[in-house]
Coordinates of C-alpha atoms in Angstrom, one line a residue:
X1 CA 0.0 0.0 0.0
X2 CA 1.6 3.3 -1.3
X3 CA 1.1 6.4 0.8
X4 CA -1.9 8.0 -0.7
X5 CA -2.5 11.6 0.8
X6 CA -1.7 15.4 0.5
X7 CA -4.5 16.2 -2.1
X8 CA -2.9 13.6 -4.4
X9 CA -6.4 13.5 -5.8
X10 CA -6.8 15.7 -8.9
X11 CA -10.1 14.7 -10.7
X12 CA -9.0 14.7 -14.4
X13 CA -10.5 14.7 -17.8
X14 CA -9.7 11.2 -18.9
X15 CA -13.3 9.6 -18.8
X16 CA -13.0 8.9 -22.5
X17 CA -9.8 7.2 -22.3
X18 CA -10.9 5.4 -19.4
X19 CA -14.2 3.9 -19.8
X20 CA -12.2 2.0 -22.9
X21 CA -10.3 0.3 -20.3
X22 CA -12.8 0.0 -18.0
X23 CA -16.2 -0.2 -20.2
X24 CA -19.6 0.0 -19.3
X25 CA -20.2 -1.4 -15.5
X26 CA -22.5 -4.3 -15.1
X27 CA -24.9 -2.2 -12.7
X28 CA -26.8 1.3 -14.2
X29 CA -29.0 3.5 -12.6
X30 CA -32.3 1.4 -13.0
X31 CA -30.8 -1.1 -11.2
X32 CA -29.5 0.3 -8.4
X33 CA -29.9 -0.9 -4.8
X34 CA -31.6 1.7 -3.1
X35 CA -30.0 4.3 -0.3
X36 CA -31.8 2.4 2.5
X37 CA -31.4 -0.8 1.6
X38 CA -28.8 -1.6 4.4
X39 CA -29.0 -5.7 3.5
X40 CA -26.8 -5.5 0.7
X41 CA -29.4 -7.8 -1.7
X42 CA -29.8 -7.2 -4.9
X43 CA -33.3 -5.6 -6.1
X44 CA -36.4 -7.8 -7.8
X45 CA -34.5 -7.0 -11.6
X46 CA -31.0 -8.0 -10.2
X47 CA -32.5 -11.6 -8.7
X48 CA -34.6 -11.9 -11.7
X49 CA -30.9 -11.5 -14.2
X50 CA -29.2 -13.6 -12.0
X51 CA -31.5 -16.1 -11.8
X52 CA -32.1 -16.2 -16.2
X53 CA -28.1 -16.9 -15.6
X54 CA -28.2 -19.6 -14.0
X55 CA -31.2 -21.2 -15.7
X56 CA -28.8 -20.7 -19.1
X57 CA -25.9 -22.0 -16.7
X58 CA -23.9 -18.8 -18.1
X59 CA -21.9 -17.6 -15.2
X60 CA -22.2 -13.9 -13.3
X61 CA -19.7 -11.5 -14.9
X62 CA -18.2 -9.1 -12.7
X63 CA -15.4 -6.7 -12.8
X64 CA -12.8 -6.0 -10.5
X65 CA -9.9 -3.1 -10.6
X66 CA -7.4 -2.1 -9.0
X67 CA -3.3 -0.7 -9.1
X68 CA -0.2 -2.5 -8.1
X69 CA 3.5 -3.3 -9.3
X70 CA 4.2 -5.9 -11.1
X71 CA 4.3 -8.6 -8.3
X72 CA 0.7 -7.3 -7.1
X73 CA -0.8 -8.1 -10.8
X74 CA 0.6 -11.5 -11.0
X75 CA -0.6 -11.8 -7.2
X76 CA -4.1 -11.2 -8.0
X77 CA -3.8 -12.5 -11.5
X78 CA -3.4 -15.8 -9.6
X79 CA -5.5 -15.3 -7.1
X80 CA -8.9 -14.5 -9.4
X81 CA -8.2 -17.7 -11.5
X82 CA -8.4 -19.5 -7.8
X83 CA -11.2 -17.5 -7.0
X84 CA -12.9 -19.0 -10.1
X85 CA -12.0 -22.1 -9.8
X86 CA -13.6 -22.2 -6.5
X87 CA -16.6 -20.2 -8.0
X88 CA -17.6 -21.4 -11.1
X89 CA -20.5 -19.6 -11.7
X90 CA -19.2 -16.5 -11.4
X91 CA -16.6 -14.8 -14.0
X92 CA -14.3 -11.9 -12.9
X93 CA -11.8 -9.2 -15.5
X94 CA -9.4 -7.8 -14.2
X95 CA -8.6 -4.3 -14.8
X96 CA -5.5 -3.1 -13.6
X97 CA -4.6 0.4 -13.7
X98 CA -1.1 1.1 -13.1
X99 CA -1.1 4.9 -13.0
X100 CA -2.9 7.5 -11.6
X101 CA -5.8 5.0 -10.5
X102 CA -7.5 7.4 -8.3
X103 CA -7.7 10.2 -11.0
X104 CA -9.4 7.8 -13.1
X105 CA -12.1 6.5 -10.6
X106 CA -13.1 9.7 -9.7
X107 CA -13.9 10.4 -13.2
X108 CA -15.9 7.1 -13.9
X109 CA -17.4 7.1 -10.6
X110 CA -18.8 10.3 -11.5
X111 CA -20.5 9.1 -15.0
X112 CA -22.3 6.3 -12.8
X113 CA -20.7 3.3 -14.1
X114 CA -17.6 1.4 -12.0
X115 CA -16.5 -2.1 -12.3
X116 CA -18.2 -4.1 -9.4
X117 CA -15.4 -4.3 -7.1
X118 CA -12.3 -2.1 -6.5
X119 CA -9.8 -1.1 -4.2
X120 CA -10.4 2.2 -2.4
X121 CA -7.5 3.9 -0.2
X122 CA -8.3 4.9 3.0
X123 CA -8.0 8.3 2.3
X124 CA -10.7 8.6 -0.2
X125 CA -12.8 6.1 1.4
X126 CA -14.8 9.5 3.0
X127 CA -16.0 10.9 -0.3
X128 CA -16.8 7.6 -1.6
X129 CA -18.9 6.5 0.6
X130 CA -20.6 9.8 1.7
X131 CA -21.3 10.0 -2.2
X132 CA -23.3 6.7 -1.6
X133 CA -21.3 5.1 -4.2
X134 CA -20.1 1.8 -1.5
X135 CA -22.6 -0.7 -1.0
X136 CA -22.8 -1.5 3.1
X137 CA -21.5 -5.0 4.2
X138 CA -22.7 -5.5 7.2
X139 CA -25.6 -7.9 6.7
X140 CA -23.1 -9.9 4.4
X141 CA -20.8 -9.9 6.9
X142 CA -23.2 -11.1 9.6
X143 CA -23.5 -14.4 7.2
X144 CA -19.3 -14.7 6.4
X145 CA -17.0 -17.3 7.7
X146 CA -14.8 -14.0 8.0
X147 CA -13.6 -13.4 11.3
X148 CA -13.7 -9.7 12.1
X149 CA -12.8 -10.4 16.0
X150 CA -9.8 -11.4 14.0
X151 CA -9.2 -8.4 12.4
X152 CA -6.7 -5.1 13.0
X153 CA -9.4 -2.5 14.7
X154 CA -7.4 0.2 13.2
X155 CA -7.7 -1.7 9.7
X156 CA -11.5 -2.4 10.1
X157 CA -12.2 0.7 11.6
X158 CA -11.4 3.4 9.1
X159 CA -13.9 1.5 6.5
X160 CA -17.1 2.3 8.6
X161 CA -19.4 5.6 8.5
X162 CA -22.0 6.5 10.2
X163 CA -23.7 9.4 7.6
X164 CA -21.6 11.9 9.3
X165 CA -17.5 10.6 10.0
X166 CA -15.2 7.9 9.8
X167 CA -14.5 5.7 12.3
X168 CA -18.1 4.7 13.3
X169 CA -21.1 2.9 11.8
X170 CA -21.4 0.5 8.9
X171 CA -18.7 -1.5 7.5
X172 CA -18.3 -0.4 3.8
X173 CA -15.1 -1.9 2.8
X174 CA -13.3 -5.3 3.6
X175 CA -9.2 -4.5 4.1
X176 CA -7.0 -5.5 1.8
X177 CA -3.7 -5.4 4.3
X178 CA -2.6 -2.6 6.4
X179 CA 0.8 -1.3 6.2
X180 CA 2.3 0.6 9.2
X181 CA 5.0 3.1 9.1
X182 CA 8.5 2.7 10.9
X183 CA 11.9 3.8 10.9
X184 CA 14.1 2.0 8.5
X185 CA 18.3 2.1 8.8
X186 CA 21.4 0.8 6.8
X187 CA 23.0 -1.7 9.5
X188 CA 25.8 -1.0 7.1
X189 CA 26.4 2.8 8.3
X190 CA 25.8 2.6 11.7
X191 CA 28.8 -0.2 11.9
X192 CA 30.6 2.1 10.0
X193 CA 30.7 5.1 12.0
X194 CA 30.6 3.1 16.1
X195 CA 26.8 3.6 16.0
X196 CA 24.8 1.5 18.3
X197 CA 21.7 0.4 16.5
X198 CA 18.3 1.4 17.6
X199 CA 16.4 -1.0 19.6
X200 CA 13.3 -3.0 18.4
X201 CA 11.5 -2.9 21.2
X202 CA 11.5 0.6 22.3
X203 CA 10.9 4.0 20.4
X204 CA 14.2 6.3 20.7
X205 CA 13.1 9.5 22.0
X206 CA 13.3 12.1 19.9
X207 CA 16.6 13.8 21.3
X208 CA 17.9 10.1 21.2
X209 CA 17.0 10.5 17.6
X210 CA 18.5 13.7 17.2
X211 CA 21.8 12.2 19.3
X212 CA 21.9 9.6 16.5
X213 CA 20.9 11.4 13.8
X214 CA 24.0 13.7 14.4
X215 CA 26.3 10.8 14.9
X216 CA 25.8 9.6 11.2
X217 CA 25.3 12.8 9.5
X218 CA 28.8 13.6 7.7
X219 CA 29.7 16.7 6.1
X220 CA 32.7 18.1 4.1
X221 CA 32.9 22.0 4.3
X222 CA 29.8 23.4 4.1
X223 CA 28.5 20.5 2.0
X224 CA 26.5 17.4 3.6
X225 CA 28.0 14.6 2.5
X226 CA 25.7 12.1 4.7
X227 CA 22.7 13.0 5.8
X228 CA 21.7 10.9 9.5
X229 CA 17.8 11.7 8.8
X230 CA 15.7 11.1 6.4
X231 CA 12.4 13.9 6.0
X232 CA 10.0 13.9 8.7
X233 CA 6.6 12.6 8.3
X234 CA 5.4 14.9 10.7
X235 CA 1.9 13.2 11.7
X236 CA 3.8 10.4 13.8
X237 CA 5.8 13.0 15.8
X238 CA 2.5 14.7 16.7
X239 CA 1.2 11.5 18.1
X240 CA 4.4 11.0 19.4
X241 CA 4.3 14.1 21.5
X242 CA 1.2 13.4 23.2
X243 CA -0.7 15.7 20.2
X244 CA -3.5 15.3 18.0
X245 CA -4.5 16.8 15.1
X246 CA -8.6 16.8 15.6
X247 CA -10.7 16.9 18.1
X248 CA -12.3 13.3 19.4
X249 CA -15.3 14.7 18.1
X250 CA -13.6 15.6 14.5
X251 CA -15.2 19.0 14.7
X252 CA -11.9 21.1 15.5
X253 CA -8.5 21.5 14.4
X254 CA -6.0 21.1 17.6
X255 CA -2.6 21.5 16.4
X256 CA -2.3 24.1 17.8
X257 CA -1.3 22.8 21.3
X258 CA 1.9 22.9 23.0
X259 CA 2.1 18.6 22.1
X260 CA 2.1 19.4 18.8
X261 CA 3.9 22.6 18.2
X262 CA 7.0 21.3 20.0
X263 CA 6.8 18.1 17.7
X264 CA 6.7 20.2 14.7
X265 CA 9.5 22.9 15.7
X266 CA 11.3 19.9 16.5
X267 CA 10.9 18.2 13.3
X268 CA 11.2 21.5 11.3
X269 CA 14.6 22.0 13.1
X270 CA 16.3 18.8 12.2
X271 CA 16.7 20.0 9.1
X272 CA 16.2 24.1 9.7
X273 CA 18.9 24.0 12.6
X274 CA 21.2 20.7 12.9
X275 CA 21.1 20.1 9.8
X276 CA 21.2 16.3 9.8
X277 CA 17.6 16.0 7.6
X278 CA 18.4 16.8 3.7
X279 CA 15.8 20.0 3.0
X280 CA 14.0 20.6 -0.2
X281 CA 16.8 22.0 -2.2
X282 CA 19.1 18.7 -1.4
X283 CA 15.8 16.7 -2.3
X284 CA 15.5 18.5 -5.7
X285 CA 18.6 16.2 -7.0
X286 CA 18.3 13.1 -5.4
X287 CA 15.3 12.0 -3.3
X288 CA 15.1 10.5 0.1
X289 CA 14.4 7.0 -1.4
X290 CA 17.9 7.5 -4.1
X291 CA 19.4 8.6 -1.0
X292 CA 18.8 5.5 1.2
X293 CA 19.4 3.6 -1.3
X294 CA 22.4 4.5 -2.5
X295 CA 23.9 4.8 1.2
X296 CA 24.0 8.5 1.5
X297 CA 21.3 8.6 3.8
X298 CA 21.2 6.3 7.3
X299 CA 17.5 6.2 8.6
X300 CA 14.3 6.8 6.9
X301 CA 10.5 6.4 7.8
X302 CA 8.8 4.0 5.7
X303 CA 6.2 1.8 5.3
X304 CA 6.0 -2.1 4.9
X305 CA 5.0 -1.6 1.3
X306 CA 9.3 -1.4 0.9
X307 CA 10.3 -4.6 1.8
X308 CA 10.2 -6.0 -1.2
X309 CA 12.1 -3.1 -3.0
X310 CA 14.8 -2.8 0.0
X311 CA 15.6 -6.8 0.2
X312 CA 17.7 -6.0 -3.2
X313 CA 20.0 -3.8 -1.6
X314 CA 23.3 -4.5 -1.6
X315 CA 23.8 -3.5 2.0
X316 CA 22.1 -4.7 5.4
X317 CA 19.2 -2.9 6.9
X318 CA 16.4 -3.4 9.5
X319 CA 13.4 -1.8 11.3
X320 CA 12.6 0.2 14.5
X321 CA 9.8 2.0 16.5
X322 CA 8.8 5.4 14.7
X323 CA 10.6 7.9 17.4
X324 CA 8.2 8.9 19.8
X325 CA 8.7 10.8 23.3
X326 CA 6.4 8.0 25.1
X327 CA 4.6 4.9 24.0
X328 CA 4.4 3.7 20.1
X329 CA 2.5 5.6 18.1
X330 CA 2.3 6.9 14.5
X331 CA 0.0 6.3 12.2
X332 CA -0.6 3.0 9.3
X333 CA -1.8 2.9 5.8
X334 CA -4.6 0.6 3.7
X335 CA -6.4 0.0 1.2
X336 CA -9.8 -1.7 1.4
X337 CA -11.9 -3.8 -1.2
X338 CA -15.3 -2.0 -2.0
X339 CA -18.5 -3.4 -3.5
X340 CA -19.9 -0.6 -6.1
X341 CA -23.5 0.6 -5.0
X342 CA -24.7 0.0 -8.0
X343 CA -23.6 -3.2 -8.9
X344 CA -26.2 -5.8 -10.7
X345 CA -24.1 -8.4 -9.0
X346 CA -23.9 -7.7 -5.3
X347 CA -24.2 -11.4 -4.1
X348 CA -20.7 -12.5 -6.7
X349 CA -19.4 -8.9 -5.9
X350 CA -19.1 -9.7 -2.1
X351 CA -18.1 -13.2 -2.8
X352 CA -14.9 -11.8 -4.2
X353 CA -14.5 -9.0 -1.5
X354 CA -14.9 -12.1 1.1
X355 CA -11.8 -14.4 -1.0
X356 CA -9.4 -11.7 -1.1
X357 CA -10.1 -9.8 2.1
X358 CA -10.3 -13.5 3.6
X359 CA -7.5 -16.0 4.8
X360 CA -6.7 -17.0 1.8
X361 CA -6.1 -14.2 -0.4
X362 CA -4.4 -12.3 2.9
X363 CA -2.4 -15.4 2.8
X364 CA -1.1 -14.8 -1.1
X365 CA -0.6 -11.0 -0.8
X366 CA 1.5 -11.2 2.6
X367 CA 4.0 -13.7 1.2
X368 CA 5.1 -11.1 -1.3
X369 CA 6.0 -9.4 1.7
X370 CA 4.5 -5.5 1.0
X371 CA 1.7 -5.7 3.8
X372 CA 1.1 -6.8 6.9
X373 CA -1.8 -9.4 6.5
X374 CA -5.7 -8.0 7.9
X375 CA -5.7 -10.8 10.7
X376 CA -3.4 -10.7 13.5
X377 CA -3.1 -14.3 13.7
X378 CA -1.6 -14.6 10.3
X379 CA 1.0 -12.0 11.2
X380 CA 2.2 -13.7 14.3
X381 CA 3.4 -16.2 11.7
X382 CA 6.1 -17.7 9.2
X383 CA 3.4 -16.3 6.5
X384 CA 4.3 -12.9 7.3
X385 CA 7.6 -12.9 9.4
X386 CA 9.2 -14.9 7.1
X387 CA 12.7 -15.6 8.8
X388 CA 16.0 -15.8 7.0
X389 CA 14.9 -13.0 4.6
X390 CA 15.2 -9.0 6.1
X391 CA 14.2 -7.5 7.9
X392 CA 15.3 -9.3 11.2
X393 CA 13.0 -7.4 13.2
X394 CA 9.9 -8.2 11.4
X395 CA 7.6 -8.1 14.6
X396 CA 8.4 -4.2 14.9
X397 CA 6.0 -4.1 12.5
X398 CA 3.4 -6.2 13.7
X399 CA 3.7 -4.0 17.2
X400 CA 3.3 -0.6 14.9
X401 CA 0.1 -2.1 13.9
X402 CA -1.1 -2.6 17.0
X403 CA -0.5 0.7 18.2
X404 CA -0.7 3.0 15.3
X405 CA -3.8 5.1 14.1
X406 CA -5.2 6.2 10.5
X407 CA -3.8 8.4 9.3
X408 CA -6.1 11.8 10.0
X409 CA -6.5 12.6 6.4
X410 CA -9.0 9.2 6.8
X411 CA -11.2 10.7 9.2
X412 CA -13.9 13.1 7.6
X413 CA -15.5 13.0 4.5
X414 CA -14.3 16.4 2.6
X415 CA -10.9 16.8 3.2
X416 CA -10.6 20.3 2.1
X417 CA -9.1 21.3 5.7
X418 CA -6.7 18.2 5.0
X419 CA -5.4 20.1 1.6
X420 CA -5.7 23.4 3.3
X421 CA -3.3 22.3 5.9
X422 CA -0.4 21.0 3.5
X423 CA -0.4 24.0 1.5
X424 CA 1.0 26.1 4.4
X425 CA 2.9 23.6 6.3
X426 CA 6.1 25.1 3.7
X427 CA 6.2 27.9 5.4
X428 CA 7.3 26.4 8.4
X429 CA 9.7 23.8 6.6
X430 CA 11.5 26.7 5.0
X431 CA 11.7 28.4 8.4
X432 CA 9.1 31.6 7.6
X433 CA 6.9 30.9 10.3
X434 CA 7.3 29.3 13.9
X435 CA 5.2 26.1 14.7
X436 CA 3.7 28.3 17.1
X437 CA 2.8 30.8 15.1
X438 CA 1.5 29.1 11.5
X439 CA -0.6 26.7 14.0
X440 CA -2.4 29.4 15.9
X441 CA -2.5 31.0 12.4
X442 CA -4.3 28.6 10.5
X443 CA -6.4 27.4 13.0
X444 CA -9.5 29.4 12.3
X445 CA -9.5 28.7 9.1
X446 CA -9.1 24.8 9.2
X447 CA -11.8 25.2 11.5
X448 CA -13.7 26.8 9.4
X449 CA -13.4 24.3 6.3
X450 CA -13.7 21.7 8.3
X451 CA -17.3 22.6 9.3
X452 CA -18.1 24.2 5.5
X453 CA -16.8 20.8 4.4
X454 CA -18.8 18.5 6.5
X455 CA -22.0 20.3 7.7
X456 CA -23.6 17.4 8.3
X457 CA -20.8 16.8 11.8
X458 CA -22.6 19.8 13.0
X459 CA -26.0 19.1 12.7

């Protein structure tokens, strides 16, 4: 799961190009399950096609889509054909869009047409669903062999609604994996220059951090050489600090608290200050990821989805705790599978959601080792620690899980105040504004787009 946020979501004029990918949904407006139909079934025309099906003994044809490297589409390749084999009467094509997926769903989503079932990213999962275009899964779930007591909360959780936020309500989405974030570091580096390695089992605080950071940040003249830090995704030294950035009742912007300011300044300053985090000029030639890669920088925060990509580096590395002045915290990443509303096919749609959200399809995805699998007893195994191959300290991510949060770009509907925010947060990167000051600053006006955004919070 790649990190999808910071109003990556530009709705663009590409329905033409494509609906000839896609094509023309199986479901349509006339067939639509209606808004308060909260079973999930199908309506009397949907029974009555499914049924001439079966009487022709013609299976249900459903589409699914999706994005993904190449190891994800032979994945899922693989894992539809099983799905068939097991489910004869239903059919499934698989459209895979490699690029700019979410783009392209808003813009079909919007002409009413959508293949039956398809990922949707946590952080879109708000205006999807408050734009009734998910179909609710709890009566299917009520009759699934699924085991949701089995489940990450912080996976299941960020897939429900309630008609007014995230977090509460109706299950609208199954998980496809959840991927935590932690701090990754070249073993390689910290040998080289005496550097103890951090531990596994506790977060470093963050002047531990900043001790460390220092230790393996080289420079020659005035030019960095080495950078000990990678940049700071800033939303796990909030929670790190004891801050949040809502309210619990998702009605105000808080980040402007001492928790939070001080984790900002602090982060700001690591690069502003000691110099040990590479700031946007240095990033302009070579990005954190070249950098870590090619050993010119030592730690970086990362998700799981970089396993895969990291275990053909030529060096050693591991994993560690996000740095935190306290417990773990931080904040994880997914992607859940969706049934369209308006699907003709809702019973074969689920079906699918079930198989690949399921034990078995969680099973496939994790051994290619980019997510952490949806049930925790599957991660507690070989399946997902997979020993012998790096990193060593595979559990550190299995413990981020159980303590990390969505992300807070997940948790309303409109997420204009989200998009308001990281236009102005440069101002305190490039060291024009205090924490302090750009907090108490924008403030208001989050505030206020968060309740123009989502009047119905306020009702």
């Amino acid at each position: 799961m790649k990190r999808m946020k910071k109003g990556l979501w530009i709705i663009v004029s590409v329905f033409m190009l494509f609906s000839s990918v896609i094509g023309c949904s199986s479901g349509n407006n006339s067939n639509s399950t209606s808004a308060d139909n909260k079973s999930g079934n199908t309506d009397t025309t949907t029974s009555t096609e499914v049924k001439t099906n079966e009487k022709s003994n013609e299976p249900v044809k459903i589409k699914f889509s999706g994005w993904g490297d190449p190891s994800e589409k032979e994945v899922f390749t693989k894992l539809l054909k099983a799905f068939e084999e097991k489910n004869p009467d239903i059919k499934v094509e698989y459209v895979h869009v490699p690029a700019d997926y979410v783009g392209k769903m808003n813009t079909i989503l919007a002409g009413g047409e959508a293949p039956d079932v398809f990922y949707v990213p946590d952080g879109d999962f708000g205006r999807w669903v408050s734009q009734d275009l998910l179909l609710p899964l709890d009566d299917y779930m009520s009759k699934s062999s699924v085991d949701t007591s089995d489940m990450w909360d912080s996976a299941l959780v960020r897939y429900r609604y309630n008609g007014a936020v995230v977090g509460d309500g109706s299950l609208y989405a199954l998980p496809k994996d959840i991927g935590p974030t932690v701090l990754y570091y070249n073993k390689d580096l910290f040998k080289k220059m005496n550097v103890p390695f951090p531990s596994a089992d506790a977060p470093m605080t963050f002047e531990q951090l900043l001790d460390t950071a220092k230790k393996l940040t080289v420079t020659k003249g005035d030019k960095v050489e080495q950078y000990g830090m990678g940049p700071i995704w800033w939303e796990g030294f909030v929670f790190g600090n004891g801050g949040q950035v809502l309210s619990a009742d998702k009605k105000e912007f808080v980040m402007n608290s001492k928790e939070a300011t001080d984790a900002l300044q602090f982060a700001a300053d690591l690069s502003l200050k000691h110099k040990v985090v590479p700031d946007g000029r240095a990033l302009k030639s070579m990005n954190d990821g070249q950098m870590f890669e090619t050993g010119k920088l030592a730690m970086m925060i990362q998700g799981r989805w970089m396993v895969p990509t990291y275990r053909k580096l030529n060096f050693d590395w591991d994993v560690a705790p996000l740095p935190a002045n306290g417990k773990w915290s931080g904040w994880s990443g997914s992607v859940g599978l969706g049934v369209y509303k308006k699907t003709k096919h809702a019973d074969a749609a689920f079906k699918l959601v079930e198989y690949l959200g399921g034990p078995e399809g969680q099973k496939e995805q994790s051994m290619m080792g980019f997510a952490i699998p949806s049930f925790k007893s599957m991660a507690n195994t070989d399946v997902f620690l997979q020993p012998g191959q790096k990193p060593e300290h595979a559990g550190v991510f299995i413990k981020a899980a159980e303590n990390q949060v969505p992300g807070p770009w997940t948790q309303l509907p409109n997420n204009k105040w989200w998009d308001l925010l990281g236009q102005n947060l440069g101002q305190m990167w490039e060291g024009k504004k205090t924490a302090v000051d750009l907090m108490n600053e924008l403030k208001p006006k989050v505030d206020k787009t968060i309740k123009d955004g989502n009047p119905v919070l306020f009702k």
